[in-house]
Amino acid sequence: MEPNIFTTYMQSKTVFKGNKDILRPTYIPEQLPHREDYINDMASIMVTALRGNRPSNVLIFGKTGTGKTAVVRYLEREVERLKKEDLDSEFEYEFDEFNVERVKYVYINCEVVDTHYGVMKNIGNKFMNEWSEQIPFTGWPMEKVYESLKERIDEEPRVVVIILDELDKLVSKSGDSVLYHLSKINSELKQSKVSLIGISNNLKFTEFLDPRVRSRLGEEKLIFPPYNADQLKDILSERVERAFKSDEVMSDDVVALCAALAAQEHGDARRALDLLRVATEIAEREQCPSVDTNHVYKAKNKIEQDCVREAVITLPTHSKNVMYAILLSRVNGFKKLTTGEVYAAYKEISIVSGMDPLTQRRITDIISELDMLGLVNARVKSFGRRGRTKEIQPSVPELETIRTIEQDENIVPVKTLRTFEEPRQMKLI
Ligand SMILES: Nc1ncnc2c1ncn2[C@@H]1O[C@H](COP(=O)(O)OP(=O)(O)OP(=O)(O)O)[C@@H](O)[C@H]1O
Ligand SMILES: [Mg+2]
């Protein structure tokens, strides 16, 4: 029989004998090392719900990858587990005062659902019964959605805990009207109670809230600090133990390196896990029987390149053209560019691609945005009394990024520009 194209891959040694999903960010681990205190804090707030009372609203802050989502999803799973547990276990007597069945946990990721209507619809549709109508994607007046939501929640006495993850995204896109309505809903319910848990990685977002909403929402505040290298090592080790059957697959060095690299950035557990997972995939592709530190360095490069790619691909067209101008100038021998030079190249690129160029003022703003995204480095250089100018250079790999930009169908690939042929004008300073 002809060998199948996949046979070689299928026969190759795979370092993953266990469960690959364990290294994925969506997996909720059995334990969350170094978050026990926060889990306990949250549990002590939420036990109120099991007693049939309304827990305080909570705001959780913390940088990306500090375990915010993991902690709330962990608690959600614990509540569900309580429901499943046989109530006539040895805890029977103590359970009497708790009413687990009446607690409803609703998780909404506001990065995905980012409109007032969408959030209300999603919550409402979590409370369906045989005779209730699905709230449609669009079309109902807001007032009707809200009334229907209240009716459904209040159908029987319950305590509803609504988790709004990535809340800052919702507020920056759609304002705080969702929070306004949800935080005052209790005064309009007869037998049910609603409590809110808002999660954000931006501490400042509450400044944009109506003061009433801010004070209702922030009854309790928790701030998750970044992890340090040792903590990340514990988190990774725990996962590695579960993910791989044998401990020969990965040495302690590999785990320590992933932890150290992620701690250098800002203590992001997601980044640490990504490094480990990508390193494992690279080792697997290279058909190595185990993962070593070289694979981790390769993984780091790959992840960084993917981030740059992602950032460049999602730029608006004019910003892409500005980035393109900076990169092309660089490969044409311009080391450090002034705003004027970037503008000249940008203008020519725009004209070649049949677009109306924006003003130099707008381009100055776009350059600052690119700087904030880490795609270019724009330093203000002062010449004392003779004024200041910006020195701009790309901070990403030039040729690769040019290739990424040229993949955009709105961008017309440019080989040479007149701007580069003209001798650089000497400045009179
Ligand atoms: N203490 C921990 N123990 C085990 N895994 C953890 C821990 N903290 C975070 N993780 C894992 O790290 C990844 C990122 O964590 P999580 O999604 O909770 O971050 P986050 O704080 O919600 O970040 P973001 O603000 O970007 O949403 C997840 O895969 C999560 O399982
Ligand atoms: Mg999260």
Tab-separated table of C-alpha atoms and ligand atoms in Angstrom:
chain	number	residue	atom	x	y	z
A	1	MET	CA	0.000	0.000	0.000
A	2	GLU	CA	1.207	3.506	-0.805
A	3	PRO	CA	2.309	5.317	2.336
A	4	ASN	CA	-0.180	7.947	3.311
A	5	ILE	CA	0.990	11.537	3.547
A	6	PHE	CA	0.072	11.625	7.231
A	7	THR	CA	1.752	8.349	8.144
A	8	THR	CA	5.161	9.870	8.833
A	9	TYR	CA	3.588	12.432	11.095
A	10	MET	CA	1.434	9.915	12.817
A	11	GLN	CA	4.349	7.612	13.420
A	12	SER	CA	6.655	10.363	14.615
A	13	LYS	CA	7.315	10.466	18.279
A	14	THR	CA	4.952	12.787	19.930
A	15	VAL	CA	6.032	14.393	23.149
A	16	PHE	CA	2.407	14.749	23.993
A	17	LYS	CA	1.281	11.451	25.324
A	18	GLY	CA	-1.125	13.139	27.618
A	19	ASN	CA	-3.744	15.748	27.157
A	20	LYS	CA	-2.666	18.701	25.049
A	21	ASP	CA	-5.691	20.766	26.021
A	22	ILE	CA	-4.341	21.098	29.535
A	23	LEU	CA	-1.857	23.677	28.240
A	24	ARG	CA	-4.523	25.688	26.468
A	25	PRO	CA	-5.694	28.946	28.030
A	26	THR	CA	-9.321	27.826	28.144
A	27	TYR	CA	-8.589	24.907	30.448
A	28	ILE	CA	-9.623	25.564	34.047
A	29	PRO	CA	-7.144	23.770	36.275
A	30	GLU	CA	-8.124	21.779	39.331
A	31	GLN	CA	-6.035	24.091	41.447
A	32	LEU	CA	-4.920	27.663	41.065
A	33	PRO	CA	-1.644	28.000	42.928
A	34	HIS	CA	-1.024	31.441	44.488
A	35	ARG	CA	-4.614	32.491	44.090
A	36	GLU	CA	-5.959	30.598	47.091
A	37	ASP	CA	-6.432	33.800	49.110
A	38	TYR	CA	-8.416	35.472	46.363
A	39	ILE	CA	-10.525	32.359	45.856
A	40	ASN	CA	-11.273	32.349	49.569
A	41	ASP	CA	-12.128	36.048	49.528
A	42	MET	CA	-14.507	35.517	46.643
A	43	ALA	CA	-15.993	32.401	48.203
A	44	SER	CA	-16.681	34.248	51.437
A	45	ILE	CA	-18.460	36.979	49.493
A	46	MET	CA	-20.428	34.479	47.453
A	47	VAL	CA	-21.481	32.178	50.251
A	48	THR	CA	-24.068	34.867	50.928
A	49	ALA	CA	-25.722	33.785	47.665
A	50	LEU	CA	-25.971	30.198	48.869
A	51	ARG	CA	-27.803	31.506	51.917
A	52	GLY	CA	-30.289	33.206	49.612
A	53	ASN	CA	-29.018	36.743	50.130
A	54	ARG	CA	-27.433	39.137	47.723
A	55	PRO	CA	-23.632	39.114	47.773
A	56	SER	CA	-21.834	42.447	47.425
A	57	ASN	CA	-20.985	43.577	43.957
A	58	VAL	CA	-17.305	43.027	43.271
A	59	LEU	CA	-14.814	44.659	40.947
A	60	ILE	CA	-11.731	42.629	40.109
A	61	PHE	CA	-8.708	44.349	38.620
A	62	GLY	CA	-5.377	42.988	37.495
A	63	LYS	CA	-3.072	42.985	34.517
A	64	THR	CA	-3.541	40.471	31.760
A	65	GLY	CA	-2.805	36.850	32.682
A	66	THR	CA	-3.081	37.327	36.440
A	67	GLY	CA	-5.803	34.701	36.831
A	68	LYS	CA	-8.923	36.864	37.007
A	69	THR	CA	-10.987	34.848	34.561
A	70	ALA	CA	-9.539	31.600	35.892
A	71	VAL	CA	-10.649	32.440	39.455
A	72	VAL	CA	-14.247	33.339	38.573
A	73	ARG	CA	-14.635	30.328	36.298
A	74	TYR	CA	-13.178	28.141	39.007
A	75	LEU	CA	-15.775	29.429	41.466
A	76	GLU	CA	-18.522	28.902	38.911
A	77	ARG	CA	-17.435	25.297	38.541
A	78	GLU	CA	-17.434	24.881	42.310
A	79	VAL	CA	-21.017	26.152	42.517
A	80	GLU	CA	-22.060	23.737	39.760
A	81	ARG	CA	-20.265	20.940	41.557
A	82	LEU	CA	-22.142	21.718	44.749
A	83	LYS	CA	-25.369	21.440	42.796
A	84	LYS	CA	-24.403	18.049	41.488
A	85	GLU	CA	-23.183	16.746	44.793
A	86	ASP	CA	-25.570	14.456	46.466
A	87	LEU	CA	-27.287	16.571	49.057
A	88	ASP	CA	-27.920	13.625	51.325
A	89	SER	CA	-24.198	13.308	51.893
A	90	GLU	CA	-22.729	13.782	55.328
A	91	PHE	CA	-23.271	17.532	54.953
A	92	GLU	CA	-27.014	17.140	54.743
A	93	TYR	CA	-27.817	19.027	57.880
A	94	GLU	CA	-25.566	21.973	57.116
A	95	PHE	CA	-26.935	22.240	53.619
A	96	ASP	CA	-30.386	23.006	54.907
A	97	GLU	CA	-29.610	26.663	55.369
A	98	PHE	CA	-28.076	26.862	51.891
A	99	ASN	CA	-30.036	26.770	48.741
A	100	VAL	CA	-27.632	25.915	45.983
A	101	GLU	CA	-30.326	25.275	43.425
A	102	ARG	CA	-31.461	28.852	43.591
A	103	VAL	CA	-28.061	30.290	42.745
A	104	LYS	CA	-27.541	31.087	39.093
A	105	TYR	CA	-24.162	32.054	37.770
A	106	VAL	CA	-24.137	33.936	34.460
A	107	TYR	CA	-20.806	34.534	32.754
A	108	ILE	CA	-20.556	37.076	29.927
A	109	ASN	CA	-17.366	37.960	28.096
A	110	CYS	CA	-17.829	41.598	27.130
A	111	GLU	CA	-15.109	41.423	24.538
A	112	VAL	CA	-17.425	39.132	22.578
A	113	VAL	CA	-20.752	40.651	23.620
A	114	ASP	CA	-20.063	44.362	23.679
A	115	THR	CA	-23.387	46.138	23.315
A	116	HIS	CA	-26.109	47.088	25.771
A	117	TYR	CA	-28.652	45.023	23.850
A	118	GLY	CA	-26.319	42.047	23.467
A	119	VAL	CA	-25.528	41.820	27.170
A	120	MET	CA	-29.178	42.104	28.242
A	121	LYS	CA	-30.255	39.586	25.591
A	122	ASN	CA	-27.586	37.112	26.638
A	123	ILE	CA	-28.497	37.325	30.294
A	124	GLY	CA	-32.214	37.098	29.520
A	125	ASN	CA	-31.779	34.018	27.358
A	126	LYS	CA	-30.011	32.224	30.202
A	127	PHE	CA	-33.392	32.137	31.947
A	128	MET	CA	-35.503	30.300	29.441
A	129	ASN	CA	-38.290	27.897	30.179
A	130	GLU	CA	-40.634	25.978	27.879
A	131	TRP	CA	-42.979	28.866	27.347
A	132	SER	CA	-40.574	31.802	27.248
A	133	GLU	CA	-39.647	33.321	23.957
A	134	GLN	CA	-36.012	33.604	22.901
A	135	ILE	CA	-34.949	37.255	22.872
A	136	PRO	CA	-33.923	37.804	19.240
A	137	PHE	CA	-30.499	39.033	18.104
A	138	THR	CA	-31.918	42.425	17.334
A	139	GLY	CA	-35.253	44.076	16.919
A	140	TRP	CA	-36.830	44.346	20.341
A	141	PRO	CA	-36.916	47.799	21.862
A	142	MET	CA	-34.441	48.063	24.737
A	143	GLU	CA	-37.240	48.628	27.191
A	144	LYS	CA	-38.884	45.334	26.211
A	145	VAL	CA	-35.620	43.406	26.589
A	146	TYR	CA	-35.123	44.881	30.029
A	147	GLU	CA	-38.692	44.141	31.145
A	148	SER	CA	-38.444	40.593	29.875
A	149	LEU	CA	-35.121	40.128	31.655
A	150	LYS	CA	-36.616	41.300	34.957
A	151	GLU	CA	-39.652	39.069	34.556
A	152	ARG	CA	-37.552	36.007	33.844
A	153	ILE	CA	-35.177	36.564	36.735
A	154	ASP	CA	-38.042	37.219	39.105
A	155	GLU	CA	-40.072	34.188	38.074
A	156	GLU	CA	-38.895	32.329	41.157
A	157	PRO	CA	-36.801	33.423	44.101
A	158	ARG	CA	-33.165	33.197	43.158
A	159	VAL	CA	-29.808	34.834	43.571
A	160	VAL	CA	-28.227	35.667	40.249
A	161	VAL	CA	-24.517	36.364	40.064
A	162	ILE	CA	-23.673	38.082	36.788
A	163	ILE	CA	-20.028	38.104	35.796
A	164	LEU	CA	-19.034	40.729	33.275
A	165	ASP	CA	-15.537	39.812	32.153
A	166	GLU	CA	-13.466	42.373	30.189
A	167	LEU	CA	-15.915	44.994	31.392
A	168	ASP	CA	-13.725	47.900	30.298
A	169	LYS	CA	-14.229	46.833	26.660
A	170	LEU	CA	-17.998	47.107	27.051
A	171	VAL	CA	-17.789	50.484	28.769
A	172	SER	CA	-15.392	51.956	26.233
A	173	LYS	CA	-17.526	50.745	23.334
A	174	SER	CA	-21.047	51.169	24.617
A	175	GLY	CA	-20.864	53.363	27.702
A	176	ASP	CA	-22.156	52.482	31.152
A	177	SER	CA	-25.901	52.139	30.530
A	178	VAL	CA	-25.773	48.338	30.979
A	179	LEU	CA	-24.176	48.824	34.370
A	180	TYR	CA	-26.621	51.533	35.239
A	181	HIS	CA	-29.584	49.236	34.568
A	182	LEU	CA	-28.120	46.103	36.077
A	183	SER	CA	-26.922	47.810	39.220
A	184	LYS	CA	-30.345	49.229	39.985
A	185	ILE	CA	-32.297	46.138	38.983
A	186	ASN	CA	-32.616	44.934	42.587
A	187	SER	CA	-34.936	47.769	43.493
A	188	GLU	CA	-37.312	46.496	40.792
A	189	LEU	CA	-37.244	42.796	41.638
A	190	LYS	CA	-39.742	41.291	44.068
A	191	GLN	CA	-38.224	37.986	45.028
A	192	SER	CA	-34.865	37.630	43.306
A	193	LYS	CA	-31.556	39.342	43.847
A	194	VAL	CA	-28.823	40.183	41.419
A	195	SER	CA	-25.191	40.759	42.180
A	196	LEU	CA	-22.499	41.807	39.755
A	197	ILE	CA	-18.880	40.841	39.395
A	198	GLY	CA	-17.000	43.106	36.998
A	199	ILE	CA	-13.555	42.214	35.735
A	200	SER	CA	-11.127	44.582	34.068
A	201	ASN	CA	-7.439	44.823	33.384
A	202	ASN	CA	-7.636	48.563	33.361
A	203	LEU	CA	-7.802	50.153	36.790
A	204	LYS	CA	-8.748	53.508	35.346
A	205	PHE	CA	-11.924	52.481	33.573
A	206	THR	CA	-14.125	53.313	36.577
A	207	GLU	CA	-13.263	56.979	36.034
A	208	PHE	CA	-15.534	56.866	33.004
A	209	LEU	CA	-18.504	55.587	34.988
A	210	ASP	CA	-21.381	57.584	36.321
A	211	PRO	CA	-20.534	58.170	40.026
A	212	ARG	CA	-23.684	56.302	41.128
A	213	VAL	CA	-22.780	53.295	39.037
A	214	ARG	CA	-19.212	53.427	40.273
A	215	SER	CA	-20.190	53.331	43.905
A	216	ARG	CA	-22.827	50.605	43.446
A	217	LEU	CA	-20.469	48.444	41.475
A	218	GLY	CA	-17.401	48.767	43.638
A	219	GLU	CA	-18.833	47.549	46.939
A	220	GLU	CA	-15.817	45.262	47.153
A	221	LYS	CA	-12.626	45.549	45.160
A	222	LEU	CA	-9.968	42.966	44.555
A	223	ILE	CA	-6.684	43.633	42.831
A	224	PHE	CA	-4.767	40.668	41.453
A	225	PRO	CA	-1.020	41.323	41.418
A	226	PRO	CA	1.218	39.944	38.660
A	227	TYR	CA	2.942	36.634	39.332
A	228	ASN	CA	6.656	36.482	39.984
A	229	ALA	CA	8.948	33.893	38.384
A	230	ASP	CA	8.668	31.405	41.271
A	231	GLN	CA	4.900	31.568	41.258
A	232	LEU	CA	4.788	31.088	37.506
A	233	LYS	CA	7.043	28.089	37.908
A	234	ASP	CA	4.586	26.501	40.343
A	235	ILE	CA	1.698	27.191	37.981
A	236	LEU	CA	3.518	25.672	35.025
A	237	SER	CA	4.820	22.660	36.945
A	238	GLU	CA	1.319	21.802	38.003
A	239	ARG	CA	0.095	21.873	34.418
A	240	VAL	CA	3.084	19.987	33.081
A	241	GLU	CA	2.507	17.198	35.546
A	242	ARG	CA	-1.032	16.837	34.331
A	243	ALA	CA	-0.368	17.335	30.638
A	244	PHE	CA	2.457	14.842	30.160
A	245	LYS	CA	2.554	11.269	31.193
A	246	SER	CA	6.293	11.128	31.643
A	247	ASP	CA	8.547	13.631	33.343
A	248	GLU	CA	11.316	12.943	30.828
A	249	VAL	CA	9.568	15.094	28.279
A	250	MET	CA	10.561	18.314	29.883
A	251	SER	CA	13.283	19.244	32.296
A	252	ASP	CA	12.934	21.719	35.125
A	253	ASP	CA	15.113	24.134	33.119
A	254	VAL	CA	12.444	24.434	30.475
A	255	VAL	CA	9.730	25.270	32.967
A	256	ALA	CA	12.033	27.684	34.808
A	257	LEU	CA	12.949	29.468	31.565
A	258	CYS	CA	9.324	29.900	30.481
A	259	ALA	CA	8.523	31.252	33.941
A	260	ALA	CA	11.501	33.620	33.922
A	261	LEU	CA	10.751	34.992	30.453
A	262	ALA	CA	7.101	35.603	31.316
A	263	ALA	CA	8.027	37.190	34.649
A	264	GLN	CA	10.398	39.586	32.861
A	265	GLU	CA	7.488	40.959	30.908
A	266	HIS	CA	4.862	41.467	33.544
A	267	GLY	CA	4.127	38.202	35.285
A	268	ASP	CA	1.548	36.972	32.812
A	269	ALA	CA	0.566	33.316	33.327
A	270	ARG	CA	-0.980	33.166	29.874
A	271	ARG	CA	2.317	34.167	28.281
A	272	ALA	CA	4.162	31.538	30.361
A	273	LEU	CA	1.730	28.832	29.267
A	274	ASP	CA	1.896	29.963	25.635
A	275	LEU	CA	5.687	29.715	25.702
A	276	LEU	CA	5.466	26.212	27.078
A	277	ARG	CA	2.819	25.085	24.632
A	278	VAL	CA	4.478	26.577	21.562
A	279	ALA	CA	7.877	25.184	22.643
A	280	THR	CA	6.283	21.763	22.894
A	281	GLU	CA	4.709	22.107	19.465
A	282	ILE	CA	8.055	23.121	17.971
A	283	ALA	CA	9.781	20.150	19.621
A	284	GLU	CA	7.085	17.911	18.274
A	285	ARG	CA	7.418	19.292	14.761
A	286	GLU	CA	11.170	18.791	14.918
A	287	GLN	CA	10.446	15.238	16.034
A	288	CYS	CA	12.508	15.633	19.191
A	289	PRO	CA	11.661	13.261	22.013
A	290	SER	CA	11.798	16.041	24.576
A	291	VAL	CA	11.514	19.798	24.897
A	292	ASP	CA	14.682	21.780	25.630
A	293	THR	CA	15.506	25.422	26.288
A	294	ASN	CA	16.259	26.072	22.606
A	295	HIS	CA	12.679	25.231	21.797
A	296	VAL	CA	11.614	27.806	24.356
A	297	TYR	CA	13.721	30.536	22.708
A	298	LYS	CA	12.287	29.574	19.333
A	299	ALA	CA	8.816	29.727	20.840
A	300	LYS	CA	9.543	33.198	22.202
A	301	ASN	CA	10.531	34.401	18.726
A	302	LYS	CA	7.523	32.835	17.130
A	303	ILE	CA	5.117	34.353	19.639
A	304	GLU	CA	6.696	37.791	19.233
A	305	GLN	CA	6.485	37.570	15.456
A	306	ASP	CA	2.867	36.471	15.660
A	307	CYS	CA	2.097	39.448	17.894
A	308	VAL	CA	3.715	41.881	15.453
A	309	ARG	CA	1.842	40.270	12.564
A	310	GLU	CA	-1.427	40.540	14.398
A	311	ALA	CA	-0.803	44.178	15.354
A	312	VAL	CA	0.154	45.109	11.774
A	313	ILE	CA	-2.688	43.227	10.093
A	314	THR	CA	-5.302	44.946	12.212
A	315	LEU	CA	-4.017	48.486	11.527
A	316	PRO	CA	-6.324	50.818	9.575
A	317	THR	CA	-5.183	51.375	5.965
A	318	HIS	CA	-3.641	54.818	6.460
A	319	SER	CA	-1.690	53.599	9.490
A	320	LYS	CA	-0.544	50.643	7.423
A	321	ASN	CA	0.665	53.047	4.759
A	322	VAL	CA	2.573	55.073	7.345
A	323	MET	CA	4.149	51.900	8.718
A	324	TYR	CA	4.948	50.864	5.153
A	325	ALA	CA	6.587	54.232	4.493
A	326	ILE	CA	8.756	53.914	7.607
A	327	LEU	CA	9.826	50.371	6.748
A	328	LEU	CA	10.556	51.125	3.094
A	329	SER	CA	12.575	54.190	4.057
A	330	ARG	CA	14.572	52.052	6.413
A	331	VAL	CA	15.389	49.364	3.834
A	332	ASN	CA	16.331	52.153	1.430
A	333	GLY	CA	19.069	53.247	3.755
A	334	PHE	CA	17.443	55.956	5.854
A	335	LYS	CA	18.530	55.201	9.400
A	336	LYS	CA	16.574	57.646	11.501
A	337	LEU	CA	13.673	59.434	9.941
A	338	THR	CA	12.092	62.763	10.695
A	339	THR	CA	8.328	63.195	10.618
A	340	GLY	CA	8.713	65.195	7.398
A	341	GLU	CA	10.560	62.366	5.695
A	342	VAL	CA	7.993	59.812	6.794
A	343	TYR	CA	5.289	62.109	5.513
A	344	ALA	CA	6.933	62.517	2.105
A	345	ALA	CA	7.221	58.746	1.673
A	346	TYR	CA	3.692	58.181	2.987
A	347	LYS	CA	2.260	60.759	0.616
A	348	GLU	CA	3.905	59.152	-2.358
A	349	ILE	CA	2.709	55.686	-1.349
A	350	SER	CA	-0.843	56.980	-0.921
A	351	ILE	CA	-0.818	58.605	-4.342
A	352	VAL	CA	0.581	55.458	-5.977
A	353	SER	CA	-2.225	53.442	-4.392
A	354	GLY	CA	-4.862	55.949	-5.456
A	355	MET	CA	-5.675	57.217	-1.989
A	356	ASP	CA	-5.990	60.768	-0.782
A	357	PRO	CA	-3.177	61.365	1.681
A	358	LEU	CA	-4.068	62.630	5.156
A	359	THR	CA	-2.495	65.798	6.517
A	360	GLN	CA	0.935	65.825	8.134
A	361	ARG	CA	-0.714	66.568	11.456
A	362	ARG	CA	-2.740	63.346	11.283
A	363	ILE	CA	0.380	61.429	10.305
A	364	THR	CA	2.149	62.776	13.392
A	365	ASP	CA	-0.720	61.317	15.464
A	366	ILE	CA	-0.546	57.998	13.636
A	367	ILE	CA	3.192	57.823	14.311
A	368	SER	CA	2.498	58.277	18.023
A	369	GLU	CA	-0.085	55.473	17.859
A	370	LEU	CA	2.405	53.181	16.138
A	371	ASP	CA	4.887	54.091	18.853
A	372	MET	CA	2.381	53.147	21.552
A	373	LEU	CA	1.766	49.812	19.848
A	374	GLY	CA	5.513	49.186	19.969
A	375	LEU	CA	5.799	48.981	16.189
A	376	VAL	CA	8.056	52.011	15.852
A	377	ASN	CA	10.295	53.911	18.136
A	378	ALA	CA	9.770	57.666	17.972
A	379	ARG	CA	12.120	59.692	20.115
A	380	VAL	CA	11.906	63.409	20.468
A	381	LYS	CA	15.275	64.940	19.855
A	382	SER	CA	15.925	68.408	21.076
A	383	PHE	CA	18.268	70.862	19.425
A	384	GLY	CA	18.051	73.327	22.250
A	385	ARG	CA	16.877	76.696	21.130
A	386	ARG	CA	16.825	75.554	17.521
A	387	GLY	CA	13.754	73.385	18.145
A	388	ARG	CA	12.883	69.736	18.355
A	389	THR	CA	12.204	66.950	15.940
A	390	LYS	CA	11.203	63.336	16.153
A	391	GLU	CA	13.573	60.548	15.220
A	392	ILE	CA	11.595	57.590	14.004
A	393	GLN	CA	12.721	54.060	13.391
A	394	PRO	CA	10.882	50.752	13.127
A	395	SER	CA	11.183	48.415	16.087
A	396	VAL	CA	10.048	45.274	14.251
A	397	PRO	CA	11.793	43.044	11.679
A	398	GLU	CA	11.649	45.099	8.477
A	399	LEU	CA	11.439	42.636	5.609
A	400	GLU	CA	8.985	40.320	7.290
A	401	THR	CA	6.712	43.172	8.276
A	402	ILE	CA	6.860	44.603	4.754
A	403	ARG	CA	5.713	41.215	3.478
A	404	THR	CA	2.852	41.192	5.972
A	405	ILE	CA	1.736	44.666	4.887
A	406	GLU	CA	1.932	43.802	1.202
A	407	GLN	CA	-0.501	40.941	1.770
A	408	ASP	CA	-3.226	43.517	2.354
A	409	GLU	CA	-5.159	43.894	-0.855
A	410	ASN	CA	-5.618	47.643	-0.311
A	411	ILE	CA	-1.877	48.182	-0.293
A	412	VAL	CA	-0.147	48.532	-3.623
A	413	PRO	CA	3.368	47.084	-3.340
A	414	VAL	CA	5.913	49.766	-4.056
A	415	LYS	CA	9.421	48.960	-5.134
A	416	THR	CA	11.034	52.383	-5.395
A	417	LEU	CA	9.874	55.786	-4.397
A	418	ARG	CA	11.086	59.093	-5.677
A	419	THR	CA	11.423	60.218	-2.111
A	420	PHE	CA	14.294	57.789	-1.734
A	421	GLU	CA	16.084	58.862	-4.867
A	422	GLU	CA	16.258	62.535	-4.071
A	423	PRO	CA	19.286	63.443	-2.011
A	424	ARG	CA	18.402	64.162	1.565
A	425	GLN	CA	17.946	67.824	2.000
A	426	MET	CA	20.446	69.354	4.364
A	427	LYS	CA	18.788	71.104	7.195
A	428	LEU	CA	19.934	74.573	8.040
A	429	ILE	CA	20.464	74.459	11.727
B	1	LIG	N1	-2.903	30.618	39.676
B	1	LIG	C1	-3.026	29.965	38.526
B	1	LIG	N2	-2.872	28.633	38.462
B	1	LIG	C2	-2.989	27.980	37.303
B	1	LIG	N3	-3.242	28.546	36.135
B	1	LIG	C3	-3.388	29.882	36.131
B	1	LIG	C4	-3.294	30.658	37.313
B	1	LIG	N4	-3.486	31.962	36.986
B	1	LIG	C5	-3.695	31.991	35.676
B	1	LIG	N5	-3.636	30.755	35.157
B	1	LIG	C6	-3.793	30.399	33.752
B	1	LIG	O1	-3.227	31.423	32.959
B	1	LIG	C7	-4.052	31.739	31.850
B	1	LIG	C8	-4.460	33.178	31.901
B	1	LIG	O2	-5.227	33.434	33.058
B	1	LIG	P1	-6.598	34.234	33.016
B	1	LIG	O3	-7.306	33.954	31.742
B	1	LIG	O4	-7.331	33.996	34.273
B	1	LIG	O5	-6.027	35.727	32.982
B	1	LIG	P2	-6.809	37.088	33.155
B	1	LIG	O6	-6.331	37.720	34.417
B	1	LIG	O7	-8.266	36.860	32.996
B	1	LIG	O8	-6.214	37.927	31.946
B	1	LIG	P3	-6.950	38.934	30.930
B	1	LIG	O9	-7.031	40.243	31.645
B	1	LIG	O10	-6.021	39.013	29.771
B	1	LIG	O11	-8.279	38.353	30.593
B	1	LIG	C9	-5.209	30.761	31.906
B	1	LIG	O12	-4.924	29.661	31.098
B	1	LIG	C10	-5.254	30.338	33.357
B	1	LIG	O13	-5.762	29.022	33.465
B	2	MG	MG	-9.620	37.280	31.498
